mmCIF file of C-alpha atoms in Angstrom:
data_model
loop_
_atom_site.group_PDB
_atom_site.id
_atom_site.type_symbol
_atom_site.label_atom_id
_atom_site.label_comp_id
_atom_site.label_asym_id
_atom_site.label_seq_id
_atom_site.Cartn_x
_atom_site.Cartn_y
_atom_site.Cartn_z
ATOM 1 C CA UNK A 256 180.832 66.228 106.200
ATOM 2 C CA UNK A 257 178.303 68.937 105.572
ATOM 3 C CA UNK A 258 176.013 70.315 102.912
ATOM 4 C CA UNK A 259 175.366 73.924 101.967
ATOM 5 C CA UNK A 260 172.417 75.373 103.892
ATOM 6 C CA UNK A 261 169.329 76.588 102.096
ATOM 7 C CA UNK A 262 169.268 80.175 100.768
ATOM 8 C CA UNK A 263 167.103 81.470 103.621
ATOM 9 C CA UNK A 264 169.857 80.422 106.072
ATOM 10 C CA UNK A 265 172.593 82.277 104.197
ATOM 11 C CA UNK A 266 173.842 85.526 105.803
ATOM 12 C CA UNK A 267 171.668 84.857 108.860
ATOM 13 C CA UNK A 268 173.533 87.218 111.182
ATOM 14 C CA UNK A 269 173.466 90.072 108.675
ATOM 15 C CA UNK A 270 169.719 89.596 108.213
ATOM 16 C CA UNK A 271 169.088 89.128 111.964
ATOM 17 C CA UNK A 272 171.427 91.479 113.853
ATOM 18 C CA UNK A 273 169.940 90.519 117.229
ATOM 19 C CA UNK A 274 169.759 86.831 116.398
ATOM 20 C CA UNK A 275 170.644 84.072 118.827
ATOM 21 C CA UNK A 276 174.096 83.588 117.311
ATOM 22 C CA UNK A 277 175.461 86.929 118.482
ATOM 23 C CA UNK A 278 177.830 86.416 121.378
ATOM 24 C CA UNK A 279 179.713 89.211 123.082
ATOM 25 C CA UNK A 280 183.326 88.047 122.724
ATOM 26 C CA UNK A 281 184.322 89.983 125.850
ATOM 27 C CA UNK A 282 182.339 87.402 127.838
ATOM 28 C CA UNK A 283 184.952 84.803 126.889
ATOM 29 C CA UNK A 284 187.433 86.371 129.329
ATOM 30 C CA UNK A 285 185.010 86.265 132.256
ATOM 31 C CA UNK A 286 185.145 83.305 134.633
ATOM 32 C CA UNK A 287 182.471 80.686 134.094
ATOM 33 C CA UNK A 288 181.734 80.713 137.826
ATOM 34 C CA UNK A 289 182.732 83.761 139.884
ATOM 35 C CA UNK A 290 184.410 82.778 143.164
ATOM 36 C CA UNK A 291 183.250 86.049 144.738
ATOM 37 C CA UNK A 292 179.731 84.596 144.853
ATOM 38 C CA UNK A 293 180.823 81.665 147.053
ATOM 39 C CA UNK A 294 182.339 82.737 150.359
ATOM 40 C CA UNK A 295 183.546 80.113 152.820
ATOM 41 C CA UNK A 296 181.630 80.261 156.111
ATOM 42 C CA UNK A 297 183.459 80.479 159.427
ATOM 43 C CA UNK A 298 184.579 77.290 161.160
ATOM 44 C CA UNK A 299 181.848 77.841 163.764
ATOM 45 C CA UNK A 300 179.164 77.975 161.068
ATOM 46 C CA UNK A 301 180.609 74.911 159.327
ATOM 47 C CA UNK A 302 180.690 72.920 162.582
ATOM 48 C CA UNK A 303 177.054 73.820 163.204
ATOM 49 C CA UNK A 304 175.823 73.166 159.661
ATOM 50 C CA UNK A 305 177.777 70.065 158.557
ATOM 51 C CA UNK A 306 177.518 66.562 159.941
ATOM 52 C CA UNK A 307 180.466 65.527 162.087
ATOM 53 C CA UNK A 308 181.762 63.299 159.286
ATOM 54 C CA UNK A 309 181.342 65.976 156.592
ATOM 55 C CA UNK A 310 183.218 68.450 158.761
ATOM 56 C CA UNK A 311 186.089 66.006 159.374
ATOM 57 C CA UNK A 312 186.342 65.115 155.673
ATOM 58 C CA UNK A 313 186.089 68.629 154.228
ATOM 59 C CA UNK A 314 187.979 70.591 156.892
ATOM 60 C CA UNK A 315 190.421 68.056 158.346
ATOM 61 C CA UNK A 316 191.052 65.946 155.209
ATOM 62 C CA UNK A 317 189.690 62.812 156.868
ATOM 63 C CA UNK A 318 188.681 59.889 154.665
ATOM 64 C CA UNK A 319 185.223 58.375 154.861
ATOM 65 C CA UNK A 320 184.899 54.629 154.441
ATOM 66 C CA UNK A 321 184.566 53.570 150.784
ATOM 67 C CA UNK A 322 181.126 52.615 149.459
ATOM 68 C CA UNK A 323 179.360 54.517 152.273
ATOM 69 C CA UNK A 324 178.924 57.888 150.535
ATOM 70 C CA UNK A 325 175.352 58.633 149.485
ATOM 71 C CA UNK A 326 176.591 59.823 146.083
ATOM 72 C CA UNK A 327 178.895 56.939 145.154
ATOM 73 C CA UNK A 328 176.176 55.123 143.190
ATOM 74 C CA UNK A 329 174.066 58.175 142.294
ATOM 75 C CA UNK A 330 173.910 58.963 138.569
ATOM 76 C CA UNK A 331 170.997 61.403 138.320
ATOM 77 C CA UNK A 332 171.187 64.522 136.143
ATOM 78 C CA UNK A 333 172.348 67.720 137.772
ATOM 79 C CA UNK A 334 175.413 69.300 139.307
ATOM 80 C CA UNK A 335 177.562 68.582 142.334
ATOM 81 C CA UNK A 336 178.441 71.556 144.521
ATOM 82 C CA UNK A 337 180.894 72.285 147.325
ATOM 83 C CA UNK A 338 179.050 71.388 150.542
ATOM 84 C CA UNK A 339 180.717 74.307 152.336
ATOM 85 C CA UNK A 340 180.017 77.140 149.871
ATOM 86 C CA UNK A 341 177.483 75.898 147.318
ATOM 87 C CA UNK A 342 179.942 76.602 144.483
ATOM 88 C CA UNK A 343 179.225 74.330 141.480
ATOM 89 C CA UNK A 344 182.081 71.860 140.917
ATOM 90 C CA UNK A 345 181.036 68.980 138.650
ATOM 91 C CA UNK A 346 178.346 68.106 136.129
ATOM 92 C CA UNK A 347 176.640 64.787 136.799
ATOM 93 C CA UNK A 348 177.265 63.845 133.158
ATOM 94 C CA UNK A 349 181.008 63.784 133.958
ATOM 95 C CA UNK A 350 180.578 61.297 136.824
ATOM 96 C CA UNK A 351 181.638 57.701 136.243
ATOM 97 C CA UNK A 352 181.631 54.420 138.142
ATOM 98 C CA UNK A 353 185.267 53.989 139.159
ATOM 99 C CA UNK A 354 184.683 51.083 141.515
ATOM 100 C CA UNK A 355 186.778 52.778 144.224
ATOM 101 C CA UNK A 356 183.857 53.494 146.555
ATOM 102 C CA UNK A 357 183.845 57.276 146.226
ATOM 103 C CA UNK A 358 182.261 59.537 143.593
ATOM 104 C CA UNK A 359 184.575 60.017 140.601
ATOM 105 C CA UNK A 360 184.438 62.639 137.867
ATOM 106 C CA UNK A 361 186.299 62.910 134.573
ATOM 107 C CA UNK A 362 186.610 66.704 134.873
ATOM 108 C CA UNK A 363 185.327 69.712 136.827
ATOM 109 C CA UNK A 364 182.887 72.203 135.327
ATOM 110 C CA UNK A 365 185.858 74.541 134.927
ATOM 111 C CA UNK A 366 189.504 73.812 135.730
ATOM 112 C CA UNK A 367 189.701 76.869 138.015
ATOM 113 C CA UNK A 368 187.169 75.323 140.415
ATOM 114 C CA UNK A 369 189.523 72.602 141.647
ATOM 115 C CA UNK A 370 192.970 72.855 143.225
ATOM 116 C CA UNK A 371 195.449 69.978 143.315
ATOM 117 C CA UNK A 372 198.126 69.437 145.969
ATOM 118 C CA UNK A 373 200.901 66.882 146.287
ATOM 119 C CA UNK A 374 200.261 64.629 149.303
ATOM 120 C CA UNK A 375 203.234 62.639 150.612
ATOM 121 C CA UNK A 376 201.483 61.238 153.692
ATOM 122 C CA UNK A 377 201.237 57.530 154.530
ATOM 123 C CA UNK A 378 204.526 56.733 152.795
ATOM 124 C CA UNK A 379 203.203 57.314 149.271
ATOM 125 C CA UNK A 380 202.748 60.093 146.743
ATOM 126 C CA UNK A 381 199.163 61.068 146.022
ATOM 127 C CA UNK A 382 197.271 64.093 144.771
ATOM 128 C CA UNK A 383 194.815 65.806 147.092
ATOM 129 C CA UNK A 384 191.850 67.541 145.457
ATOM 130 C CA UNK A 385 190.255 70.611 147.073
ATOM 131 C CA UNK A 386 187.517 73.006 146.059
ATOM 132 C CA UNK A 387 188.509 76.531 145.069
ATOM 133 C CA UNK A 388 186.350 78.808 147.225
ATOM 134 C CA UNK A 389 185.812 76.618 150.268
ATOM 135 C CA UNK A 390 189.130 74.763 150.156
ATOM 136 C CA UNK A 391 187.082 71.688 151.051
ATOM 137 C CA UNK A 392 188.946 68.380 150.866
ATOM 138 C CA UNK A 393 187.317 66.389 148.047
ATOM 139 C CA UNK A 394 189.690 63.457 147.874
#
């Protein structure tokens, strides 16, 4: 439902050619987050900068014990980024308590930021989630 706006709101863009509503439609084709701004460091740099566990999880697809991650029960405002590149991945508002022991999100900031791979290890079919620029194992 809606009501007709007052007269002074009518034809706003014609009356205010540089008003806040003007959006360059060519921006719609640009990526929300440009991967070129987030280069993956060398393995040597990652080994030196990440904890041993973070390196094993992100680079070797290891699994940390459930309910031990510092962010499992964190629900503060903000964004979650790839630990290897700093590339934004998830909004905190899209995080939910899944009860599985690891941070869970309903969606990434943009679908291009996450890559999904079929994982047939351990006698089951699963989906591995990795970050786009750093190819960091996320789960």
